Short mmCIF file of N, CA and C in Angstrom, two decimals:
data_model
loop_
_atom_site.label_atom_id
_atom_site.label_comp_id
_atom_site.label_asym_id
_atom_site.label_seq_id
_atom_site.Cartn_x
_atom_site.Cartn_y
_atom_site.Cartn_z
N MET A 1 -102.27 -18.52 -79.01
CA MET A 1 -101.75 -17.58 -79.93
C MET A 1 -102.19 -16.15 -79.58
N GLU A 2 -103.44 -16.07 -79.23
CA GLU A 2 -103.93 -14.77 -78.83
C GLU A 2 -103.23 -14.27 -77.56
N LEU A 3 -102.90 -15.20 -76.74
CA LEU A 3 -102.19 -14.83 -75.51
C LEU A 3 -100.84 -14.22 -75.84
N LEU A 4 -100.18 -14.76 -76.84
CA LEU A 4 -98.88 -14.21 -77.25
C LEU A 4 -99.03 -12.81 -77.82
N LYS A 5 -100.09 -12.55 -78.56
CA LYS A 5 -100.32 -11.21 -79.10
C LYS A 5 -100.54 -10.22 -77.96
N VAL A 6 -101.35 -10.63 -77.00
CA VAL A 6 -101.64 -9.75 -75.86
C VAL A 6 -100.37 -9.49 -75.07
N LEU A 7 -99.62 -10.55 -74.81
CA LEU A 7 -98.37 -10.40 -74.06
C LEU A 7 -97.36 -9.55 -74.82
N SER A 8 -97.29 -9.70 -76.12
CA SER A 8 -96.34 -8.90 -76.91
C SER A 8 -96.70 -7.42 -76.88
N ILE A 9 -97.96 -7.11 -76.66
CA ILE A 9 -98.38 -5.70 -76.54
C ILE A 9 -98.21 -5.21 -75.10
N VAL A 10 -98.52 -6.05 -74.13
CA VAL A 10 -98.49 -5.65 -72.72
C VAL A 10 -97.06 -5.53 -72.20
N ILE A 11 -96.18 -6.43 -72.58
CA ILE A 11 -94.81 -6.43 -72.04
C ILE A 11 -94.07 -5.13 -72.38
N PRO A 12 -94.05 -4.64 -73.62
CA PRO A 12 -93.38 -3.37 -73.87
C PRO A 12 -94.02 -2.21 -73.10
N SER A 13 -95.34 -2.25 -72.94
CA SER A 13 -96.01 -1.18 -72.18
C SER A 13 -95.59 -1.22 -70.72
N LEU A 14 -95.53 -2.40 -70.13
CA LEU A 14 -95.09 -2.53 -68.74
C LEU A 14 -93.62 -2.11 -68.60
N THR A 15 -92.82 -2.47 -69.55
CA THR A 15 -91.40 -2.09 -69.52
C THR A 15 -91.28 -0.57 -69.55
N THR A 16 -92.05 0.08 -70.39
CA THR A 16 -92.03 1.54 -70.47
C THR A 16 -92.51 2.16 -69.15
N ILE A 17 -93.56 1.61 -68.58
CA ILE A 17 -94.08 2.12 -67.30
C ILE A 17 -93.02 1.98 -66.20
N PHE A 18 -92.39 0.81 -66.11
CA PHE A 18 -91.35 0.61 -65.09
C PHE A 18 -90.14 1.51 -65.33
N ALA A 19 -89.79 1.71 -66.58
CA ALA A 19 -88.66 2.59 -66.90
C ALA A 19 -88.97 4.02 -66.47
N ILE A 20 -90.17 4.48 -66.77
CA ILE A 20 -90.58 5.84 -66.37
C ILE A 20 -90.58 5.95 -64.84
N PHE A 21 -91.14 4.93 -64.17
CA PHE A 21 -91.17 4.93 -62.71
C PHE A 21 -89.75 4.95 -62.15
N TYR A 22 -88.84 4.15 -62.70
CA TYR A 22 -87.46 4.09 -62.23
C TYR A 22 -86.75 5.44 -62.44
N LEU A 23 -86.96 6.07 -63.60
CA LEU A 23 -86.34 7.37 -63.87
C LEU A 23 -86.85 8.44 -62.91
N ARG A 24 -88.14 8.45 -62.67
CA ARG A 24 -88.70 9.43 -61.73
C ARG A 24 -88.17 9.21 -60.31
N ARG A 25 -88.08 7.95 -59.93
CA ARG A 25 -87.56 7.63 -58.60
C ARG A 25 -86.09 8.05 -58.49
N SER A 26 -85.32 7.83 -59.53
CA SER A 26 -83.91 8.23 -59.54
C SER A 26 -83.78 9.75 -59.45
N LYS A 27 -84.62 10.47 -60.21
CA LYS A 27 -84.59 11.93 -60.16
C LYS A 27 -84.97 12.44 -58.77
N LEU A 28 -85.96 11.79 -58.16
CA LEU A 28 -86.38 12.18 -56.81
C LEU A 28 -85.24 11.97 -55.81
N LYS A 29 -84.53 10.85 -55.93
CA LYS A 29 -83.39 10.60 -55.05
C LYS A 29 -82.31 11.66 -55.23
N ILE A 30 -82.05 12.02 -56.48
CA ILE A 30 -81.04 13.04 -56.76
C ILE A 30 -81.47 14.38 -56.17
N LEU A 31 -82.75 14.74 -56.33
CA LEU A 31 -83.25 15.99 -55.74
C LEU A 31 -83.13 15.98 -54.22
N ARG A 32 -83.48 14.86 -53.60
CA ARG A 32 -83.36 14.77 -52.14
C ARG A 32 -81.89 14.89 -51.71
N TYR A 33 -81.01 14.25 -52.45
CA TYR A 33 -79.58 14.32 -52.15
C TYR A 33 -79.09 15.77 -52.25
N LYS A 34 -79.50 16.47 -53.31
CA LYS A 34 -79.11 17.87 -53.46
C LYS A 34 -79.68 18.73 -52.33
N GLU A 35 -80.93 18.46 -51.93
CA GLU A 35 -81.52 19.20 -50.82
C GLU A 35 -80.76 18.95 -49.52
N ASP A 36 -80.35 17.68 -49.31
CA ASP A 36 -79.57 17.36 -48.11
C ASP A 36 -78.24 18.10 -48.11
N ILE A 37 -77.60 18.16 -49.26
CA ILE A 37 -76.33 18.88 -49.36
C ILE A 37 -76.55 20.36 -49.10
N THR A 38 -77.61 20.91 -49.67
CA THR A 38 -77.92 22.33 -49.45
C THR A 38 -78.18 22.61 -47.98
N ARG A 39 -78.98 21.74 -47.34
CA ARG A 39 -79.25 21.92 -45.90
C ARG A 39 -77.97 21.82 -45.08
N ALA A 40 -77.11 20.86 -45.41
CA ALA A 40 -75.86 20.70 -44.67
C ALA A 40 -74.97 21.94 -44.84
N ASN A 41 -74.91 22.46 -46.06
CA ASN A 41 -74.12 23.68 -46.29
C ASN A 41 -74.70 24.87 -45.53
N GLU A 42 -76.02 24.98 -45.51
CA GLU A 42 -76.66 26.07 -44.76
C GLU A 42 -76.39 25.92 -43.26
N ALA A 43 -76.45 24.69 -42.77
CA ALA A 43 -76.17 24.46 -41.34
C ALA A 43 -74.72 24.79 -41.02
N ARG A 44 -73.80 24.39 -41.90
CA ARG A 44 -72.38 24.69 -41.70
C ARG A 44 -72.16 26.20 -41.71
N ARG A 45 -72.80 26.88 -42.66
CA ARG A 45 -72.67 28.33 -42.76
C ARG A 45 -73.24 29.01 -41.51
N ALA A 46 -74.40 28.53 -41.05
CA ALA A 46 -75.02 29.11 -39.85
C ALA A 46 -74.14 28.87 -38.62
N THR A 47 -73.58 27.66 -38.52
CA THR A 47 -72.68 27.36 -37.40
C THR A 47 -71.45 28.24 -37.44
N THR A 48 -70.91 28.42 -38.63
CA THR A 48 -69.73 29.27 -38.78
C THR A 48 -70.06 30.71 -38.40
N GLU A 49 -71.20 31.20 -38.86
CA GLU A 49 -71.60 32.57 -38.52
C GLU A 49 -71.84 32.70 -37.03
N LEU A 50 -72.44 31.67 -36.42
CA LEU A 50 -72.68 31.69 -34.98
C LEU A 50 -71.36 31.68 -34.23
N SER A 51 -70.44 30.82 -34.66
CA SER A 51 -69.13 30.76 -34.01
C SER A 51 -68.40 32.08 -34.18
N THR A 52 -68.44 32.64 -35.37
CA THR A 52 -67.80 33.93 -35.60
C THR A 52 -68.46 34.99 -34.74
N GLY A 53 -69.78 34.93 -34.64
CA GLY A 53 -70.50 35.88 -33.79
C GLY A 53 -70.11 35.74 -32.33
N ASN A 54 -69.96 34.49 -31.86
CA ASN A 54 -69.55 34.27 -30.48
C ASN A 54 -68.15 34.81 -30.22
N ILE A 55 -67.26 34.59 -31.17
CA ILE A 55 -65.89 35.10 -31.04
C ILE A 55 -65.92 36.62 -30.98
N ASP A 56 -66.66 37.22 -31.88
CA ASP A 56 -66.75 38.69 -31.92
C ASP A 56 -67.38 39.24 -30.64
N GLN A 57 -68.45 38.60 -30.17
CA GLN A 57 -69.13 39.08 -28.96
C GLN A 57 -68.23 38.99 -27.74
N LEU A 58 -67.53 37.87 -27.60
CA LEU A 58 -66.65 37.71 -26.44
C LEU A 58 -65.49 38.70 -26.51
N GLY A 59 -64.93 38.89 -27.70
CA GLY A 59 -63.86 39.87 -27.86
C GLY A 59 -64.33 41.28 -27.57
N ASP A 60 -65.52 41.62 -28.05
CA ASP A 60 -66.08 42.95 -27.79
C ASP A 60 -66.38 43.14 -26.30
N ALA A 61 -66.91 42.10 -25.66
CA ALA A 61 -67.21 42.19 -24.22
C ALA A 61 -65.93 42.41 -23.43
N LEU A 62 -64.89 41.68 -23.77
CA LEU A 62 -63.61 41.85 -23.09
C LEU A 62 -63.08 43.26 -23.28
N GLN A 63 -63.14 43.75 -24.50
CA GLN A 63 -62.64 45.10 -24.80
C GLN A 63 -63.43 46.16 -24.03
N GLN A 64 -64.74 46.03 -24.04
CA GLN A 64 -65.59 47.01 -23.36
C GLN A 64 -65.35 47.00 -21.86
N TYR A 65 -65.30 45.81 -21.27
CA TYR A 65 -65.11 45.70 -19.82
C TYR A 65 -63.72 46.21 -19.42
N THR A 66 -62.71 45.83 -20.18
CA THR A 66 -61.35 46.27 -19.89
C THR A 66 -61.25 47.79 -19.96
N THR A 67 -61.91 48.38 -20.93
CA THR A 67 -61.89 49.84 -21.07
C THR A 67 -62.52 50.51 -19.85
N VAL A 68 -63.69 50.02 -19.44
CA VAL A 68 -64.37 50.62 -18.28
C VAL A 68 -63.55 50.42 -17.01
N VAL A 69 -62.97 49.24 -16.84
CA VAL A 69 -62.15 48.98 -15.65
C VAL A 69 -60.94 49.90 -15.64
N GLN A 70 -60.28 50.03 -16.79
CA GLN A 70 -59.09 50.89 -16.85
C GLN A 70 -59.45 52.35 -16.57
N GLU A 71 -60.53 52.82 -17.15
CA GLU A 71 -60.96 54.20 -16.89
C GLU A 71 -61.31 54.39 -15.42
N THR A 72 -61.96 53.41 -14.82
CA THR A 72 -62.31 53.50 -13.40
C THR A 72 -61.06 53.55 -12.54
N LYS A 73 -60.10 52.68 -12.84
CA LYS A 73 -58.84 52.69 -12.07
C LYS A 73 -58.13 54.03 -12.20
N ASP A 74 -58.05 54.54 -13.42
CA ASP A 74 -57.38 55.83 -13.64
C ASP A 74 -58.08 56.96 -12.90
N GLU A 75 -59.41 56.98 -12.96
CA GLU A 75 -60.17 58.01 -12.25
C GLU A 75 -59.99 57.90 -10.74
N LEU A 76 -59.98 56.67 -10.23
CA LEU A 76 -59.79 56.49 -8.79
C LEU A 76 -58.40 56.95 -8.36
N ARG A 77 -57.39 56.63 -9.16
CA ARG A 77 -56.04 57.10 -8.83
C ARG A 77 -56.00 58.63 -8.79
N ALA A 78 -56.62 59.25 -9.78
CA ALA A 78 -56.64 60.72 -9.83
C ALA A 78 -57.40 61.29 -8.63
N LEU A 79 -58.54 60.69 -8.31
CA LEU A 79 -59.32 61.17 -7.16
C LEU A 79 -58.55 61.01 -5.85
N ILE A 80 -57.82 59.92 -5.72
CA ILE A 80 -57.04 59.70 -4.50
C ILE A 80 -55.93 60.75 -4.39
N GLN A 81 -55.27 61.02 -5.51
CA GLN A 81 -54.17 62.01 -5.49
C GLN A 81 -54.68 63.42 -5.24
N LEU A 82 -55.85 63.73 -5.79
CA LEU A 82 -56.39 65.09 -5.66
C LEU A 82 -57.51 65.16 -4.63
N PHE A 83 -57.53 64.22 -3.72
CA PHE A 83 -58.63 64.09 -2.77
C PHE A 83 -58.88 65.38 -2.00
N ASP A 84 -57.83 65.96 -1.47
CA ASP A 84 -58.00 67.17 -0.64
C ASP A 84 -58.30 68.41 -1.46
N LEU A 85 -58.05 68.35 -2.77
CA LEU A 85 -58.24 69.53 -3.62
C LEU A 85 -59.63 69.61 -4.25
N THR A 86 -60.41 68.53 -4.12
CA THR A 86 -61.75 68.54 -4.71
C THR A 86 -62.80 68.59 -3.60
N SER A 87 -63.90 69.22 -3.93
CA SER A 87 -64.98 69.32 -2.95
C SER A 87 -65.63 67.95 -2.77
N LYS A 88 -66.18 67.76 -1.60
CA LYS A 88 -66.82 66.48 -1.29
C LYS A 88 -67.98 66.20 -2.24
N GLN A 89 -68.72 67.23 -2.58
CA GLN A 89 -69.87 67.07 -3.47
C GLN A 89 -69.42 66.63 -4.87
N LYS A 90 -68.39 67.28 -5.39
CA LYS A 90 -67.89 66.93 -6.73
C LYS A 90 -67.29 65.52 -6.71
N ARG A 91 -66.54 65.23 -5.66
CA ARG A 91 -65.90 63.92 -5.52
C ARG A 91 -66.96 62.83 -5.47
N ASN A 92 -67.99 63.01 -4.67
CA ASN A 92 -69.05 62.00 -4.56
C ASN A 92 -69.84 61.85 -5.87
N ALA A 93 -70.02 62.95 -6.59
CA ALA A 93 -70.70 62.87 -7.89
C ALA A 93 -69.87 62.04 -8.88
N GLU A 94 -68.56 62.28 -8.90
CA GLU A 94 -67.68 61.51 -9.80
C GLU A 94 -67.65 60.03 -9.39
N LEU A 95 -67.58 59.78 -8.10
CA LEU A 95 -67.57 58.40 -7.62
C LEU A 95 -68.88 57.69 -7.96
N GLU A 96 -69.98 58.41 -7.86
CA GLU A 96 -71.28 57.82 -8.19
C GLU A 96 -71.36 57.48 -9.68
N LEU A 97 -70.83 58.35 -10.52
CA LEU A 97 -70.80 58.06 -11.97
C LEU A 97 -69.96 56.82 -12.26
N LEU A 98 -68.80 56.73 -11.62
CA LEU A 98 -67.94 55.56 -11.80
C LEU A 98 -68.66 54.29 -11.35
N ARG A 99 -69.30 54.38 -10.21
CA ARG A 99 -70.02 53.22 -9.67
C ARG A 99 -71.11 52.75 -10.62
N ARG A 100 -71.90 53.67 -11.11
CA ARG A 100 -73.00 53.31 -12.03
C ARG A 100 -72.47 52.70 -13.33
N GLU A 101 -71.47 53.34 -13.90
CA GLU A 101 -70.94 52.83 -15.17
C GLU A 101 -70.34 51.44 -15.00
N LEU A 102 -69.61 51.23 -13.92
CA LEU A 102 -69.01 49.93 -13.67
C LEU A 102 -70.08 48.86 -13.47
N LYS A 103 -71.09 49.15 -12.65
CA LYS A 103 -72.16 48.19 -12.40
C LYS A 103 -72.95 47.88 -13.67
N THR A 104 -73.27 48.92 -14.43
CA THR A 104 -74.05 48.73 -15.66
C THR A 104 -73.27 47.90 -16.68
N THR A 105 -72.01 48.23 -16.85
CA THR A 105 -71.19 47.50 -17.82
C THR A 105 -71.04 46.04 -17.40
N TYR A 106 -70.74 45.82 -16.13
CA TYR A 106 -70.59 44.44 -15.65
C TYR A 106 -71.89 43.66 -15.84
N ALA A 107 -73.01 44.27 -15.49
CA ALA A 107 -74.30 43.58 -15.61
C ALA A 107 -74.60 43.21 -17.06
N SER A 108 -74.26 44.08 -17.99
CA SER A 108 -74.57 43.80 -19.40
C SER A 108 -73.62 42.78 -20.02
N LEU A 109 -72.41 42.65 -19.47
CA LEU A 109 -71.41 41.76 -20.06
C LEU A 109 -71.20 40.47 -19.27
N ARG A 110 -71.82 40.38 -18.12
CA ARG A 110 -71.58 39.26 -17.22
C ARG A 110 -71.80 37.91 -17.88
N ILE A 111 -72.82 37.78 -18.69
CA ILE A 111 -73.13 36.49 -19.33
C ILE A 111 -71.96 35.98 -20.16
N HIS A 112 -71.25 36.88 -20.82
CA HIS A 112 -70.10 36.47 -21.63
C HIS A 112 -69.00 35.89 -20.75
N PHE A 113 -68.76 36.53 -19.61
CA PHE A 113 -67.72 36.04 -18.71
C PHE A 113 -68.15 34.74 -18.04
N ASP A 114 -69.43 34.62 -17.72
CA ASP A 114 -69.94 33.38 -17.15
C ASP A 114 -69.76 32.23 -18.12
N ASN A 115 -70.12 32.45 -19.38
CA ASN A 115 -70.02 31.40 -20.40
C ASN A 115 -68.57 31.04 -20.70
N ALA A 116 -67.67 32.00 -20.56
CA ALA A 116 -66.26 31.74 -20.84
C ALA A 116 -65.53 31.13 -19.65
N GLY A 117 -66.19 31.06 -18.50
CA GLY A 117 -65.57 30.48 -17.32
C GLY A 117 -64.75 31.47 -16.50
N PHE A 118 -64.98 32.75 -16.69
CA PHE A 118 -64.23 33.78 -15.97
C PHE A 118 -65.15 34.68 -15.14
N LYS A 119 -66.25 34.11 -14.68
CA LYS A 119 -67.20 34.93 -13.92
C LYS A 119 -66.59 35.42 -12.61
N ASP A 120 -65.81 34.56 -11.93
CA ASP A 120 -65.22 34.97 -10.66
C ASP A 120 -64.23 36.10 -10.84
N CYS A 121 -63.40 35.98 -11.86
CA CYS A 121 -62.38 37.01 -12.11
C CYS A 121 -63.04 38.36 -12.39
N ALA A 122 -64.00 38.37 -13.28
CA ALA A 122 -64.69 39.62 -13.62
C ALA A 122 -65.46 40.16 -12.41
N HIS A 123 -66.05 39.26 -11.63
CA HIS A 123 -66.80 39.68 -10.45
C HIS A 123 -65.88 40.31 -9.40
N PHE A 124 -64.72 39.69 -9.16
CA PHE A 124 -63.79 40.24 -8.17
C PHE A 124 -63.26 41.60 -8.59
N ILE A 125 -63.02 41.77 -9.87
CA ILE A 125 -62.58 43.08 -10.37
C ILE A 125 -63.63 44.13 -10.03
N LYS A 126 -64.87 43.83 -10.41
CA LYS A 126 -65.97 44.77 -10.13
C LYS A 126 -66.12 45.02 -8.64
N SER A 127 -66.11 43.96 -7.85
CA SER A 127 -66.31 44.09 -6.40
C SER A 127 -65.22 44.91 -5.74
N ASP A 128 -63.97 44.66 -6.12
CA ASP A 128 -62.87 45.43 -5.53
C ASP A 128 -62.97 46.91 -5.86
N LEU A 129 -63.30 47.21 -7.11
CA LEU A 129 -63.43 48.62 -7.49
C LEU A 129 -64.62 49.28 -6.79
N LEU A 130 -65.73 48.56 -6.70
CA LEU A 130 -66.89 49.11 -5.99
C LEU A 130 -66.59 49.30 -4.51
N ASP A 131 -65.80 48.40 -3.95
CA ASP A 131 -65.41 48.53 -2.54
C ASP A 131 -64.62 49.82 -2.32
N ILE A 132 -63.69 50.11 -3.21
CA ILE A 132 -62.92 51.35 -3.10
C ILE A 132 -63.85 52.56 -3.22
N ILE A 133 -64.73 52.53 -4.21
CA ILE A 133 -65.65 53.66 -4.44
C ILE A 133 -66.52 53.91 -3.21
N ILE A 134 -67.09 52.85 -2.67
CA ILE A 134 -67.98 53.00 -1.51
C ILE A 134 -67.21 53.50 -0.29
N LYS A 135 -66.01 52.96 -0.08
CA LYS A 135 -65.21 53.41 1.07
C LYS A 135 -64.79 54.87 0.93
N LEU A 136 -64.46 55.27 -0.29
CA LEU A 136 -64.12 56.68 -0.50
C LEU A 136 -65.32 57.58 -0.25
N GLN A 137 -66.51 57.13 -0.64
CA GLN A 137 -67.71 57.92 -0.41
C GLN A 137 -68.04 58.02 1.09
N LYS A 138 -67.87 56.91 1.81
CA LYS A 138 -68.25 56.89 3.23
C LYS A 138 -67.15 57.41 4.15
N ASN A 139 -65.95 56.87 3.98
CA ASN A 139 -64.87 57.13 4.94
C ASN A 139 -63.90 58.21 4.51
N GLY A 140 -63.93 58.57 3.26
CA GLY A 140 -62.93 59.51 2.77
C GLY A 140 -61.61 58.78 2.53
N LEU A 141 -60.54 59.51 2.56
CA LEU A 141 -59.22 58.96 2.24
C LEU A 141 -58.53 58.51 3.53
N ASP A 142 -59.02 57.42 4.13
CA ASP A 142 -58.46 56.98 5.40
C ASP A 142 -57.15 56.22 5.24
N ASP A 143 -56.99 55.43 4.15
CA ASP A 143 -55.75 54.66 3.95
C ASP A 143 -55.44 54.58 2.45
N PRO A 144 -54.75 55.59 1.91
CA PRO A 144 -54.48 55.62 0.47
C PRO A 144 -53.64 54.44 -0.02
N ASP A 145 -52.74 53.94 0.83
CA ASP A 145 -51.91 52.80 0.42
C ASP A 145 -52.76 51.54 0.21
N ARG A 146 -53.74 51.34 1.08
CA ARG A 146 -54.62 50.18 0.93
C ARG A 146 -55.43 50.29 -0.36
N TYR A 147 -55.89 51.48 -0.69
CA TYR A 147 -56.62 51.67 -1.94
C TYR A 147 -55.72 51.36 -3.14
N GLN A 148 -54.48 51.81 -3.07
CA GLN A 148 -53.55 51.56 -4.18
C GLN A 148 -53.25 50.07 -4.30
N GLN A 149 -53.12 49.38 -3.18
CA GLN A 149 -52.89 47.93 -3.21
C GLN A 149 -54.08 47.20 -3.84
N THR A 150 -55.26 47.66 -3.53
CA THR A 150 -56.46 47.05 -4.11
C THR A 150 -56.52 47.31 -5.62
N ILE A 151 -56.15 48.51 -6.03
CA ILE A 151 -56.11 48.82 -7.47
C ILE A 151 -55.07 47.95 -8.16
N ASP A 152 -53.93 47.73 -7.52
CA ASP A 152 -52.90 46.85 -8.09
C ASP A 152 -53.40 45.41 -8.20
N ALA A 153 -54.16 44.96 -7.20
CA ALA A 153 -54.74 43.61 -7.27
C ALA A 153 -55.75 43.52 -8.41
N VAL A 154 -56.50 44.59 -8.62
CA VAL A 154 -57.45 44.63 -9.75
C VAL A 154 -56.69 44.53 -11.07
N THR A 155 -55.56 45.20 -11.16
CA THR A 155 -54.74 45.16 -12.38
C THR A 155 -54.28 43.73 -12.66
N ILE A 156 -53.88 43.02 -11.62
CA ILE A 156 -53.45 41.62 -11.80
C ILE A 156 -54.62 40.76 -12.27
N ARG A 157 -55.77 40.93 -11.65
CA ARG A 157 -56.95 40.16 -12.07
C ARG A 157 -57.39 40.55 -13.49
N GLN A 158 -57.25 41.81 -13.81
CA GLN A 158 -57.59 42.28 -15.15
C GLN A 158 -56.69 41.60 -16.18
N HIS A 159 -55.42 41.45 -15.86
CA HIS A 159 -54.48 40.77 -16.75
C HIS A 159 -54.86 39.29 -16.89
N GLU A 160 -55.23 38.64 -15.78
CA GLU A 160 -55.67 37.24 -15.83
C GLU A 160 -56.90 37.09 -16.72
N LEU A 161 -57.84 38.00 -16.56
CA LEU A 161 -59.06 37.96 -17.37
C LEU A 161 -58.74 38.12 -18.85
N ARG A 162 -57.91 39.10 -19.16
CA ARG A 162 -57.56 39.37 -20.55
C ARG A 162 -56.81 38.20 -21.18
N THR A 163 -55.80 37.68 -20.50
CA THR A 163 -55.03 36.58 -21.08
C THR A 163 -55.87 35.31 -21.18
N GLY A 164 -56.69 35.04 -20.18
CA GLY A 164 -57.54 33.85 -20.23
C GLY A 164 -58.55 33.89 -21.36
N ILE A 165 -59.21 35.00 -21.51
CA ILE A 165 -60.20 35.11 -22.59
C ILE A 165 -59.52 35.14 -23.95
N ASN A 166 -58.36 35.77 -24.03
CA ASN A 166 -57.63 35.75 -25.31
C ASN A 166 -57.24 34.33 -25.70
N ARG A 167 -56.87 33.49 -24.72
CA ARG A 167 -56.58 32.08 -25.01
C ARG A 167 -57.83 31.38 -25.55
N ILE A 168 -58.96 31.64 -24.93
CA ILE A 168 -60.22 31.04 -25.39
C ILE A 168 -60.54 31.51 -26.82
N LEU A 169 -60.35 32.79 -27.08
CA LEU A 169 -60.62 33.33 -28.41
C LEU A 169 -59.72 32.67 -29.45
N LEU A 170 -58.45 32.48 -29.11
CA LEU A 170 -57.53 31.83 -30.05
C LEU A 170 -57.96 30.39 -30.32
N ARG A 171 -58.38 29.68 -29.27
CA ARG A 171 -58.86 28.31 -29.46
C ARG A 171 -60.11 28.28 -30.33
N MET A 172 -61.03 29.21 -30.08
CA MET A 172 -62.26 29.26 -30.88
C MET A 172 -61.93 29.56 -32.34
N GLN A 173 -61.01 30.47 -32.57
CA GLN A 173 -60.63 30.81 -33.94
C GLN A 173 -59.94 29.62 -34.61
N GLY A 174 -59.12 28.88 -33.85
CA GLY A 174 -58.47 27.69 -34.40
C GLY A 174 -59.48 26.62 -34.77
N SER A 175 -60.47 26.42 -33.92
CA SER A 175 -61.52 25.44 -34.21
C SER A 175 -62.32 25.85 -35.44
N LEU A 176 -62.57 27.14 -35.55
CA LEU A 176 -63.31 27.65 -36.70
C LEU A 176 -62.51 27.46 -37.98
N ALA A 177 -61.20 27.71 -37.91
CA ALA A 177 -60.35 27.53 -39.09
C ALA A 177 -60.30 26.07 -39.50
N GLN A 178 -60.28 25.15 -38.51
CA GLN A 178 -60.27 23.73 -38.83
C GLN A 178 -61.58 23.29 -39.48
N SER A 179 -62.67 23.90 -39.09
CA SER A 179 -63.96 23.53 -39.68
C SER A 179 -64.04 23.95 -41.14
N TYR A 180 -63.26 24.97 -41.52
CA TYR A 180 -63.22 25.38 -42.93
C TYR A 180 -62.41 24.41 -43.76
N SER A 181 -61.46 23.71 -43.12
CA SER A 181 -60.57 22.81 -43.86
C SER A 181 -61.26 21.58 -44.34
#
């Protein structure tokens, strides 16, 4: 009989203890689940920002490089046309500025072209323009038609670079848009 009294007191107490333990465990699971969702959302947001950053960086690199290449081509055309009218000292100073700007820009943006798979195209553009600059500094205007042909080849490569990277940018933007869906 005494055993029944003890059990009648102990059983409700144990039930209460297990109920409290179960509720705390359930709350802990819910908190962990919410933390996992928060972490996943933060990771998705960080990935999206990184992808957006990559798209922006590649687009900016293309724009900056294209601008420098176009300015270099235009300056070279002008120097070739006005070759006899400018002093050698002024001409060499302008060519040196073009050379430095082209090399510096290419060096700072090269990683973007390497990562996009267009390192050869960007490199050939730079190399062809530097070749013209160096030949003009050393040899003068020995063959203007050859210089113009090289500039035309640079224009073709510049178009390949621009269209190729624009295709990559469109694909990246499409992938990013799908990740939002």
